[in-house]
Coordinates of C-alpha atoms and ligand atoms in Angstrom, one line a residue:
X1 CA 43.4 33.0 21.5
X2 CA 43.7 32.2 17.6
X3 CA 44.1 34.5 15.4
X4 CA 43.1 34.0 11.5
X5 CA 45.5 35.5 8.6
X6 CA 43.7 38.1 6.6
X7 CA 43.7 36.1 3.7
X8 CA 41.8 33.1 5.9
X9 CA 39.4 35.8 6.8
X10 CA 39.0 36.8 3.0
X11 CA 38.7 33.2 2.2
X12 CA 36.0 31.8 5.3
X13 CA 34.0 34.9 4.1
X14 CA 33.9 34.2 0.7
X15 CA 33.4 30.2 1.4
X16 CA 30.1 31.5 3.7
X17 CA 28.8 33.8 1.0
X18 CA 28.7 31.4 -1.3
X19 CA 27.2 28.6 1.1
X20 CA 24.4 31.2 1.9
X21 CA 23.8 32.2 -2.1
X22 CA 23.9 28.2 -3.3
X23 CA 21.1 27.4 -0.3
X24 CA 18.9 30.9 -1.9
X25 CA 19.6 29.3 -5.3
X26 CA 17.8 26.2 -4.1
X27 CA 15.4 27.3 -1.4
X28 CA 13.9 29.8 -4.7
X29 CA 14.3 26.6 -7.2
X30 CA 12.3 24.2 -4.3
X31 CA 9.5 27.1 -4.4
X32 CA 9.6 27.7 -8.6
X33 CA 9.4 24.3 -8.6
X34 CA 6.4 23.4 -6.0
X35 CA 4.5 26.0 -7.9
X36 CA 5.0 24.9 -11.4
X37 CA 1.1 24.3 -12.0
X38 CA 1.5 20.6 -12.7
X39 CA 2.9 20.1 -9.2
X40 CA 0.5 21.6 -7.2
X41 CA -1.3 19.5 -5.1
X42 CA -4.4 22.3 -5.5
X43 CA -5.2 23.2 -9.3
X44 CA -5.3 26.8 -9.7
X45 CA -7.2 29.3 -12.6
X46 CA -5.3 29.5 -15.5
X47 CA -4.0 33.2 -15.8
X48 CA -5.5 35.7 -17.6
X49 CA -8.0 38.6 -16.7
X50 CA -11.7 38.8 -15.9
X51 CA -11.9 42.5 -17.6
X52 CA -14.9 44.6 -15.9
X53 CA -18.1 43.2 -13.6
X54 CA -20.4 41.5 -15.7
X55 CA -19.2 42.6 -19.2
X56 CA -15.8 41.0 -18.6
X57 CA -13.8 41.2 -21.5
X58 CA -16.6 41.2 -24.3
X59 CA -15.7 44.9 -25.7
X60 CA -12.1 43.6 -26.9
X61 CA -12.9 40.9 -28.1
X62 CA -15.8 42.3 -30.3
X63 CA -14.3 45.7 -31.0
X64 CA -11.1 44.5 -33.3
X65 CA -11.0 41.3 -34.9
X66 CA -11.3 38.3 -32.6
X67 CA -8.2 36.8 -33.6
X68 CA -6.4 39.3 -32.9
X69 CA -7.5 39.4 -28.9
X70 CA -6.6 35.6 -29.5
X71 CA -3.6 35.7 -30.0
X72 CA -2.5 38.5 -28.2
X73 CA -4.1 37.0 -25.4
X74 CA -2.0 33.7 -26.4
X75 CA 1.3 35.6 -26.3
X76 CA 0.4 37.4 -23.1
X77 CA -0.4 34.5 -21.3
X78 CA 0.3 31.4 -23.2
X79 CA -2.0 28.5 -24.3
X80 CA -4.2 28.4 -21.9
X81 CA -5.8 31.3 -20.7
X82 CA -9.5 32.9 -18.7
X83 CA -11.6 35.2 -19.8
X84 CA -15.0 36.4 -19.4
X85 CA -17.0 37.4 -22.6
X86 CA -20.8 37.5 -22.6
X87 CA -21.5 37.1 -19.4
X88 CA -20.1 33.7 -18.8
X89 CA -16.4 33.0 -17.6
X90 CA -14.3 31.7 -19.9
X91 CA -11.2 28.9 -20.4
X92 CA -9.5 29.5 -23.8
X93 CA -6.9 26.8 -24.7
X94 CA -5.0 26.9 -28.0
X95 CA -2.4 23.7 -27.7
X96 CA -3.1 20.9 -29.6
X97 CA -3.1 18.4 -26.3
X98 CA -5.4 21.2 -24.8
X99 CA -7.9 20.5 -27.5
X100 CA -7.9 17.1 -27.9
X101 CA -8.4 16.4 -23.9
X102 CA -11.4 19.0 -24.5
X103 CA -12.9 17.5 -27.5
X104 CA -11.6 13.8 -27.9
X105 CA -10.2 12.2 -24.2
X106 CA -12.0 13.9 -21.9
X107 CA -15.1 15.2 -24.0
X108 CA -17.4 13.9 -21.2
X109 CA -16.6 16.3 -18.8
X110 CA -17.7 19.3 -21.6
X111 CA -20.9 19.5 -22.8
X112 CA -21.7 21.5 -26.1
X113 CA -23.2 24.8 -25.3
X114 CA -25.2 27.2 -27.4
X115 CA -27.0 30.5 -26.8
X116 CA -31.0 29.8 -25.7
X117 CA -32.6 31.5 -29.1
X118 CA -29.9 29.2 -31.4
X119 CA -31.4 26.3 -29.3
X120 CA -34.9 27.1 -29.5
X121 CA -34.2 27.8 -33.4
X122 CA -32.6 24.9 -34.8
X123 CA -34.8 22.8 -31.8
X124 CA -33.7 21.3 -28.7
X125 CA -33.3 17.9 -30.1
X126 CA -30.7 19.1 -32.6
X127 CA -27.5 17.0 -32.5
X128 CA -25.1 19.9 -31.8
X129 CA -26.9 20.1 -28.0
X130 CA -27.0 15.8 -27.0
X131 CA -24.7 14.1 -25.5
X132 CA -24.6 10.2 -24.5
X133 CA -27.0 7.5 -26.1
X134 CA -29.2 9.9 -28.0
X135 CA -26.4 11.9 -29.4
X136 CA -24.4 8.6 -30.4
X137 CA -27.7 7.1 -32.2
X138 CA -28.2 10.6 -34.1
X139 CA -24.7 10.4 -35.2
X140 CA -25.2 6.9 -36.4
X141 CA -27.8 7.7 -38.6
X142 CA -26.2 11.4 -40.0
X143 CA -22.9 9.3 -40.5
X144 CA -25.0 6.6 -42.7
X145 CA -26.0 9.3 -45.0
X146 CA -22.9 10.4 -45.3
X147 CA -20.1 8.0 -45.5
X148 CA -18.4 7.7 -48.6
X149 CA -20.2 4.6 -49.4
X150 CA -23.5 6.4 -49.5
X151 CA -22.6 9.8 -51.0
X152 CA -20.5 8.2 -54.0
X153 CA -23.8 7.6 -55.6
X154 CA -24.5 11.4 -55.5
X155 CA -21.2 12.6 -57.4
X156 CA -23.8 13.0 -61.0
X157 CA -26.5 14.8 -59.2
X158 CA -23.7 17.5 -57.3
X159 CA -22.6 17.8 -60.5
X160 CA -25.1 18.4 -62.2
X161 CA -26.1 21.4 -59.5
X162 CA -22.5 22.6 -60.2
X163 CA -23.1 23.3 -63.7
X164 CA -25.7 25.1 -62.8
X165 CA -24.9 27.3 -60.7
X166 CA -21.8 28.4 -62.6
X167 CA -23.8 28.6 -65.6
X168 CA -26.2 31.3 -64.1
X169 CA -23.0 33.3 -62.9
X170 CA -21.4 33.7 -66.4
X171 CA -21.0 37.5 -67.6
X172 CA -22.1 38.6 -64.4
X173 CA -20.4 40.5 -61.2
X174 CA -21.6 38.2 -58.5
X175 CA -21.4 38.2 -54.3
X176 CA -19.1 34.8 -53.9
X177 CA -20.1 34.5 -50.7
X178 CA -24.0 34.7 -51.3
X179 CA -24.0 32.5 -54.7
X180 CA -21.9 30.2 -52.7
X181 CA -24.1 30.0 -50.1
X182 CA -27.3 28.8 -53.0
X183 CA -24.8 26.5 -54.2
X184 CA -24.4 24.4 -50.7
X185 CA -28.1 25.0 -49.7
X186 CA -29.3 23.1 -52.5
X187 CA -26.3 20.1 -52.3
X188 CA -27.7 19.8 -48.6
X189 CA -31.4 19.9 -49.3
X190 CA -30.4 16.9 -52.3
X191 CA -28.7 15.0 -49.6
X192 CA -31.4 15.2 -47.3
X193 CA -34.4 14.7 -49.6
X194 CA -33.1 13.3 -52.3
X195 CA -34.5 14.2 -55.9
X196 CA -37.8 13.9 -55.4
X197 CA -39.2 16.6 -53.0
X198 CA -39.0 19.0 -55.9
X199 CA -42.3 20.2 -55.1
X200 CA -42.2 21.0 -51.6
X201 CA -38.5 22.4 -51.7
X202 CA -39.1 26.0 -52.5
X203 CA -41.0 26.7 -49.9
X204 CA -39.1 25.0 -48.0
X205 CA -35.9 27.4 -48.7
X206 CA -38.1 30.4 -48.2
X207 CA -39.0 29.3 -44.6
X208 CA -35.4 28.7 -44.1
X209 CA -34.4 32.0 -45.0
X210 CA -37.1 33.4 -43.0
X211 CA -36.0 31.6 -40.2
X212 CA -32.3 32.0 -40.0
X213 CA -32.9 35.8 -39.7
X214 CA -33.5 35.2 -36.1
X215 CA -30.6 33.1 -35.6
X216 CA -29.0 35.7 -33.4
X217 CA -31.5 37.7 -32.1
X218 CA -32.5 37.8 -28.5
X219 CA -35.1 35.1 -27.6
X220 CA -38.0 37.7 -26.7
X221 CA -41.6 35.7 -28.6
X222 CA -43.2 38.9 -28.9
X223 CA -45.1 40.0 -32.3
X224 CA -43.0 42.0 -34.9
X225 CA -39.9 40.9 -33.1
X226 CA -36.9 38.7 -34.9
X227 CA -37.1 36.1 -32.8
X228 CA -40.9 35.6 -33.0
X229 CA -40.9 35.7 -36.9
X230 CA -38.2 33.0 -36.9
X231 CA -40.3 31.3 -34.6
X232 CA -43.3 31.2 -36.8
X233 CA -41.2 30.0 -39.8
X234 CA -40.1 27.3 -37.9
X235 CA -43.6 26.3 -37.3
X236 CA -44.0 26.8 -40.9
X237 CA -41.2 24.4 -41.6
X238 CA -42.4 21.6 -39.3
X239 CA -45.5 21.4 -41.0
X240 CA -43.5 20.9 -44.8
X241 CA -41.5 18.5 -43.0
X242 CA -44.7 16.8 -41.7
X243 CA -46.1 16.3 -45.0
X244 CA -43.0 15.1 -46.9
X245 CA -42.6 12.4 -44.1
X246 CA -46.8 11.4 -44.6
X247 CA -46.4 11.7 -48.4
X248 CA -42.7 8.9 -48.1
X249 CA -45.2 6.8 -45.3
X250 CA -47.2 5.8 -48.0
X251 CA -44.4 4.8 -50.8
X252 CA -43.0 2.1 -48.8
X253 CA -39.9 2.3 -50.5
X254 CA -36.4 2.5 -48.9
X255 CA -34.4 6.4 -49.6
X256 CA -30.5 6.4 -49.6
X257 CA -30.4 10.5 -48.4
X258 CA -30.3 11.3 -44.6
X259 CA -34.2 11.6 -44.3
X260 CA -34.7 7.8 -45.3
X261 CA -31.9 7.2 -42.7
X262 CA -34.0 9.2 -39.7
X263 CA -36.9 7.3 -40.6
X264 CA -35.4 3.8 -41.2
X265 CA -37.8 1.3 -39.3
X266 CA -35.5 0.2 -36.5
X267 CA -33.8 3.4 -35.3
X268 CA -36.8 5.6 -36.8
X269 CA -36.6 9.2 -35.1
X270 CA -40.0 11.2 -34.0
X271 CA -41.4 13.9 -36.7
X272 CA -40.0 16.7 -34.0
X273 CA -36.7 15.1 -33.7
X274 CA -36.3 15.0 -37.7
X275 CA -37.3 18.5 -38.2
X276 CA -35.2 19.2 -35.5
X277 CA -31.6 17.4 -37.1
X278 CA -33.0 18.8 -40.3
X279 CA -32.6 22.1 -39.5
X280 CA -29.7 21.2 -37.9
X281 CA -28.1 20.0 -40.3
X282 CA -28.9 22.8 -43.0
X283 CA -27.4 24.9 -40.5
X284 CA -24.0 23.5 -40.2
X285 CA -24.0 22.4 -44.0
X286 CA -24.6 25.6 -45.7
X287 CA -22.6 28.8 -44.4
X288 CA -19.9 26.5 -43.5
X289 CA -19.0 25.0 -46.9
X290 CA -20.2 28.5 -48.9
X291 CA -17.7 30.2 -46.6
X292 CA -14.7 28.2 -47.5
X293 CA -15.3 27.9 -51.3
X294 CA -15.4 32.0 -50.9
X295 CA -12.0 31.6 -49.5
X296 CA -10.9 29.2 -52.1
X297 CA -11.8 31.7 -55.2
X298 CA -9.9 34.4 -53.6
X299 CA -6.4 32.5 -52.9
X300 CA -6.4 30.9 -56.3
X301 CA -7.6 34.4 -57.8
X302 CA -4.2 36.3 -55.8
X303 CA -1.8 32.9 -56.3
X304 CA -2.0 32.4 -60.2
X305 CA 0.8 29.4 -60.2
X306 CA -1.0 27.1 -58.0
X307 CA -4.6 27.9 -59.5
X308 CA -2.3 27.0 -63.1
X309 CA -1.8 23.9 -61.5
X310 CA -5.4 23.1 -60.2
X311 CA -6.5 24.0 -63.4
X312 CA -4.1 21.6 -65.1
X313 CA -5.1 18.6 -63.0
X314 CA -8.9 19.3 -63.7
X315 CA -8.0 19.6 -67.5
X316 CA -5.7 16.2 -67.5
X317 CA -9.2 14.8 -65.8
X318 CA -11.2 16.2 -68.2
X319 CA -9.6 14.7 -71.2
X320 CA -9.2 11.7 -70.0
X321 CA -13.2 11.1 -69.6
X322 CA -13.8 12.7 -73.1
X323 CA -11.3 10.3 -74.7
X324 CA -13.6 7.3 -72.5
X325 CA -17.1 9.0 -73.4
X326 CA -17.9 9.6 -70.2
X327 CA -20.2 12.6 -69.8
X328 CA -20.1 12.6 -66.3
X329 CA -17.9 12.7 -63.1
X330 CA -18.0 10.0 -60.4
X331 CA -16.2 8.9 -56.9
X332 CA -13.1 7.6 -58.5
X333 CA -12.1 11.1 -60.7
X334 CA -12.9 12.7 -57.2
X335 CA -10.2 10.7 -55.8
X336 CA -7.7 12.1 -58.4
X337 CA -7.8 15.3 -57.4
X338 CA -4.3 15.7 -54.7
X339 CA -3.6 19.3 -55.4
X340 CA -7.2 20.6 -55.9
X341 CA -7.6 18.4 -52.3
X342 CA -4.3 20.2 -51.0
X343 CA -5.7 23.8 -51.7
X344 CA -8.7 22.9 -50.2
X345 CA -6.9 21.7 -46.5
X346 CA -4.8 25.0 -46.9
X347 CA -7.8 27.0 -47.7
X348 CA -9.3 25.7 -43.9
X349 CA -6.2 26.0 -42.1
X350 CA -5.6 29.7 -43.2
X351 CA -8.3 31.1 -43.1
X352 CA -9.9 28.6 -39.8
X353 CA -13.6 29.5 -40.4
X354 CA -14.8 28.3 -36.9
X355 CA -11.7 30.3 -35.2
X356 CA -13.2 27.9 -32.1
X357 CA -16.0 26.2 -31.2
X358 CA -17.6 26.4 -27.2
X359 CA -18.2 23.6 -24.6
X360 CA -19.2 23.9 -21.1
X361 CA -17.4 22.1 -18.1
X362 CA -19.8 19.8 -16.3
X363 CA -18.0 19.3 -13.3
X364 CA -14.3 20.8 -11.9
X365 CA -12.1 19.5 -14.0
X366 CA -8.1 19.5 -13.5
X367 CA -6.0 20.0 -17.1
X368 CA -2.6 19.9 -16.1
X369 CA -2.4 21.8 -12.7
X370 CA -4.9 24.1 -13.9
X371 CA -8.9 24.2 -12.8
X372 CA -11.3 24.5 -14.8
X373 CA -15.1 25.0 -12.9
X374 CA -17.6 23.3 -13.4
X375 CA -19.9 26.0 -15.5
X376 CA -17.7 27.8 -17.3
X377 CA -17.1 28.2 -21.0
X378 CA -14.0 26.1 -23.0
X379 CA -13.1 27.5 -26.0
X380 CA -10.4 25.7 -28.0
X381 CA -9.0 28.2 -30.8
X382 CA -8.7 26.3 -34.2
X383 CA -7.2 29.1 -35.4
X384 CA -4.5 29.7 -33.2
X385 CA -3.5 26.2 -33.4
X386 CA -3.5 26.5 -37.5
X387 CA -1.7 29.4 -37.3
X388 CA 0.8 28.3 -34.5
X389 CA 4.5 28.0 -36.5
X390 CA 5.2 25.4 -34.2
X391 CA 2.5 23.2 -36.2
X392 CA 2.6 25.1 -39.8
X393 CA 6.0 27.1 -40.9
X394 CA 5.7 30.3 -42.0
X395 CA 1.5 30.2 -40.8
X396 CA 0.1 33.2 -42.4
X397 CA 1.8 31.9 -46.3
X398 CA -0.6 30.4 -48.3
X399 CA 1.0 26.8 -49.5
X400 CA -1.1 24.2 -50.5
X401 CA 2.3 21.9 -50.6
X402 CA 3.1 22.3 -47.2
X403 CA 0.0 19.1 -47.1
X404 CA 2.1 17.2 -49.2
X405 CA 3.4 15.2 -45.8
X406 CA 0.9 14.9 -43.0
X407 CA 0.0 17.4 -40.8
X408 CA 1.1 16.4 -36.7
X409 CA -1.7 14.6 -35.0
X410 CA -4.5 17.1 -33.5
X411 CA -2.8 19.9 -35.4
X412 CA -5.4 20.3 -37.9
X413 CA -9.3 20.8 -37.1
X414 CA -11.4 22.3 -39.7
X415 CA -14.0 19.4 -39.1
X416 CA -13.2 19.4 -35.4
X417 CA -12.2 16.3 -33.6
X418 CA -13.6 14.0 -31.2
X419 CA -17.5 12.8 -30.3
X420 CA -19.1 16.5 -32.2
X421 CA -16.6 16.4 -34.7
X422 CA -17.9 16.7 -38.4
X423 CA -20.3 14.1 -39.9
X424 CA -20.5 15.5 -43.4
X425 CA -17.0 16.4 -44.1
X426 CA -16.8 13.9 -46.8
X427 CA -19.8 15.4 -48.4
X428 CA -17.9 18.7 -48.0
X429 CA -14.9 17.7 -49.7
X430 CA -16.8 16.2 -52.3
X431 CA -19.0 19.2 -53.4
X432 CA -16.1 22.0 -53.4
X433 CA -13.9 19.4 -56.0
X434 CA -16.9 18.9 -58.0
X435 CA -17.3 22.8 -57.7
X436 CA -14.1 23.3 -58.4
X437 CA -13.8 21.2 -61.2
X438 CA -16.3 23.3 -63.5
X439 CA -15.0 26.4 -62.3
X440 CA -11.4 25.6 -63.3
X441 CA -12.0 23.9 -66.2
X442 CA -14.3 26.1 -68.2
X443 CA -14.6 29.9 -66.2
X444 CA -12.3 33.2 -65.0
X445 CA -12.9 35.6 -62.6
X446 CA -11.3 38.2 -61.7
X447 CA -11.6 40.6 -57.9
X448 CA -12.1 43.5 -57.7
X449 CA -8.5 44.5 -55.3
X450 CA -10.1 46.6 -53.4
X451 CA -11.6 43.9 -50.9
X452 CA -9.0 43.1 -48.9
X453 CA -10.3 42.1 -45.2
X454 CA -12.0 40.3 -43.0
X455 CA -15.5 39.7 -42.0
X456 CA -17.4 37.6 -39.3
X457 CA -20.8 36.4 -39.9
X458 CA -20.1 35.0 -37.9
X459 CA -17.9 32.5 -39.9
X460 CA -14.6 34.5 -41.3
X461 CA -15.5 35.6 -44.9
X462 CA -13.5 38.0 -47.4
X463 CA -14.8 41.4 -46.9
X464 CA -18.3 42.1 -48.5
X465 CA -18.4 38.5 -49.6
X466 CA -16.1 39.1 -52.1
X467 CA -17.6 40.5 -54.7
X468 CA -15.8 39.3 -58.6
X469 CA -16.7 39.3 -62.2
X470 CA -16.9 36.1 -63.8
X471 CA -17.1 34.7 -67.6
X472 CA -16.6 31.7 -69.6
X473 CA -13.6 31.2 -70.9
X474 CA -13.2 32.0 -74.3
Ligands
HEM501 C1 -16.3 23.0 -45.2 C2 -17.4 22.8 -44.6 C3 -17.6 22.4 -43.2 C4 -16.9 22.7 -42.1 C5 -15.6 23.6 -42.1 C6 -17.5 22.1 -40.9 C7 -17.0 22.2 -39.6 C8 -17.5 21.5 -38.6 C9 -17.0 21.5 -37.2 C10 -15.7 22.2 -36.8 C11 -17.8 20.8 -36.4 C12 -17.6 20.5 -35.0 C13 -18.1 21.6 -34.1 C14 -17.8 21.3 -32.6 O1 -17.1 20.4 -32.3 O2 -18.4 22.1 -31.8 C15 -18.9 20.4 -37.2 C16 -20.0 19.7 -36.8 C17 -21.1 19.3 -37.6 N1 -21.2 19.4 -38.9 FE1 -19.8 20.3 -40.2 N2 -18.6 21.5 -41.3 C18 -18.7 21.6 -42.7 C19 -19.7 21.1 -43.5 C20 -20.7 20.3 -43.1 C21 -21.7 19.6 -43.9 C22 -21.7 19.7 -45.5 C23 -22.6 19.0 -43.1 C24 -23.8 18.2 -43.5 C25 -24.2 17.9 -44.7 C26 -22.2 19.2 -41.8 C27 -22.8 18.7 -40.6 C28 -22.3 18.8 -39.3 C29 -23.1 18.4 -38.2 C30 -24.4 17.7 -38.2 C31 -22.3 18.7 -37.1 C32 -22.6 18.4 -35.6 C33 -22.0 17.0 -35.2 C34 -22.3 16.7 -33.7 O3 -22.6 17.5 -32.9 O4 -22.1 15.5 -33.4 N3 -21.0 20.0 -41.8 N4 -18.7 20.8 -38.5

């Protein structure tokens, strides 16, 4: 019989443990790595939690402010996560690849999606709900309205609502948010009607108005309710629609704004389908822009060195058309404008007024490993991606220089990306420098301090709309 040393013993034991340890080490690492989501043969949900039956997770979100359940949901459970708000299960994804296979590569597979009474408001054959041919021949003609090509012609009339507007401001404690949003309405109704609906377009605005207080409530077409009012101004604005389109018919003359585009022979849209995009577009133009430029008063109001520098740029434009005799601005000044247009990017990544925007899976679709069913919501979070240091350093710092080199590709959104990305972002741009120019040039303002916070209505907003006082210089 053989007998072993003690040390051999010690040795062979130690030589075995180790075997058995090393084939755990890789037997664990073969499992880890079979179940890495992008290896799996079977996609599985992304994680996250469903919250209670039915209600799901709709308290948390809407209790505190949503980006705060964003991004604690991020850090919880990374960029991509499920949810359940509202009824519907949800998919939130806040990469940048996440959104751009949602929105741009793979925007096919998600379909816009909207709540019933928004659709039955702004009218089923709004642009926001299409997809395919029809969408891509609405977009067509929205995009021939408002290319630069076609708005550079408008620069004197935008200007000339700028004035204004700021003019009716001075020595006066104003609501930003709410003379903002008068200021947009009426640059969209002039880029859809053009100059000449003057008579029809006050009562035009006060249908509007009527109508948008229904935006949100529930679709129940019974008298005295929200929605039925709403319903009736609707009707209301058909009808004004109606006649401008009879009263154009008989000038058999060509129009440059977006109306003249829907009715161009060729592609020419039905009277429902133009009211419909009308209303459409009003919609996306007004509370959109109004909410930004809100945001744009208060960061140059709290950050006096870069509003010095705005101002400086304005004033250098300024003098240079006084010293030509030109009375008015045009394309070209608009285009000399780099650190106004900087504070104006940094103004819509901060503060990300669409935090997200919603589609709707139309079949099971597979993003890396993880399923997404067909039916539920996808939510990609701007604002998380804006406010991701990974993409922006130091996110929450406001620092217009920051867009002195590019941004990385499909890390900044504010218009969106993709097939429903935003058609009149150039006329966007162009209104808040025009706005911007007047204001700088020739007015102060001061907040009031005590307004700190954050609103949703539902686009992010200063608290109470930020309220300042506002005079000419002197
Ligand atoms: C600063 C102001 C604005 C911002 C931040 C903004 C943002 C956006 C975003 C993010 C989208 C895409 C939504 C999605 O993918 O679901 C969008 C779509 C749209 N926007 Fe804007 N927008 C602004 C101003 C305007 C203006 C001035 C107009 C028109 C005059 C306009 C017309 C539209 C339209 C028609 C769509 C729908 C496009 C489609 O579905 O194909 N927007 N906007």
């Amino acid at each position: 019989m053989v007998t072993m040393s003690p040390i051999a013993t010690v040795i062979i034991f130690i030589l075995m443990l180790l075997l058995v340890l090393l084939s755990l080490a890789y037997f664990t690492y073969s499992i880890l790595l079979k179940t890495r989501p992008a290896d799996r043969k079977k996609p599985v949900l992304p994680p996250g939690s469903m919250g209670w039956p039915y209600i799901g997770e709709t308290f948390q979100l809407y209790s505190k402010n949503p980006n705060t359940f964003f991004a604690l949901k991020q850090k919880r459970y990374g960029s991509i996560f499920k949810t359940h708000i509202l009824g519907c299960p949800c998919v939130m994804v806040s990469s940048p690849e996440a959104a751009k296979f949602v929105l741009v590569t793979r925007a096919h597979l998600f379909k816009p999606t909207f709540p019933a009474s928004k659709e039955r408001m702004l009218g089923r054959q709004a642009i926001f709900f299409q997809q395919g041919d029809y969408h891509a021949r609405l977009r067509r003609l929205v995009l021939r309205a408002f290319m630069p090509s076609a708005i550079r012609r408008t620069v004197a009339d935008i200007e000339a609502v700028a004035v204004r507007t700021l003019r009716a401001w001075d020595g006066r404690r104003i609501n930003t948010f709410q003379e903002m949003k008068t200021y947009a309405f009426n640059v969209a109704l002039l880029s859809i009607f053009g100059k000449d609906e003057i008579e029809h377009i006050e009562e035009l605005k006060e249908c509007y108005y009527r109508l948008e207080k229904g935006y949100n409530s529930m679709p129940i077409n019974l008298p005295g309710t929200l929605f039925h009012k709403a319903m009736k101004a609707r009707k209301e604005l058909e009808r004004i629609v109606s006649k401008i389109l009879a009263s154009r018919r008989k000038k058999l003359v060509e129009f440059n704004d977006l109306l003249g585009s829907f009715m161009e022979a060729k592609e020419a849209l039905t009277d429902e389908q133009i009211t419909d995009n009308i209303i459409g577009v009003i919609f996306a133009a007004r509370d959109t822009t109004a909410s930004v430029l809100t945001w744009i008063v208060k960061y140059l109001g709290e950050n006096p060195s870069v509003l010095q520098a705005v101002t400086e740029e304005q004033e250098e434009i300024m003098r240079s058309k006084e010293i030509d005799g030109d009375k008015y601005l045009n394309w070209d000044d608009t285009k000399l404008m780099p650190m106004t247009s900087r504070v104006i990017q940094e103004t819509m990544r901060v503060a990300s007024i669409l935090s997200f925007t919603f589609r709707e899976a139309v079949e099971d679709v597979n993003f890396e490993g993880y399923l997404i069913p067909k039916g539920w919501k996808v939510l990609p979070l701007f604002r998380n991606i804006h406010h991701s240091p990974d993409n922006f350093p130091e996110p929450e710092k406001f620092d217009p220089s920051r867009f002195e080199r590019s941004p990385k590709a499909n890390t900044f959104m504010p218009f969106g990306n993709g097939t429903h990305s935003c058609p009149g972002n150039e006329l966007a741009k162009l209104e808040m420098l025009v706005l911007l120019h007047h204001l700088t040039t020739r007015y102060r303002w001061s907040l009031s301090g005590s307004e700190a916070g954050i609103q949703f209505g539902p686009f992010a907003l200063p608290l109470n709309g930020l309220p300042i006082s506002f005079s000419l210089k002197t």
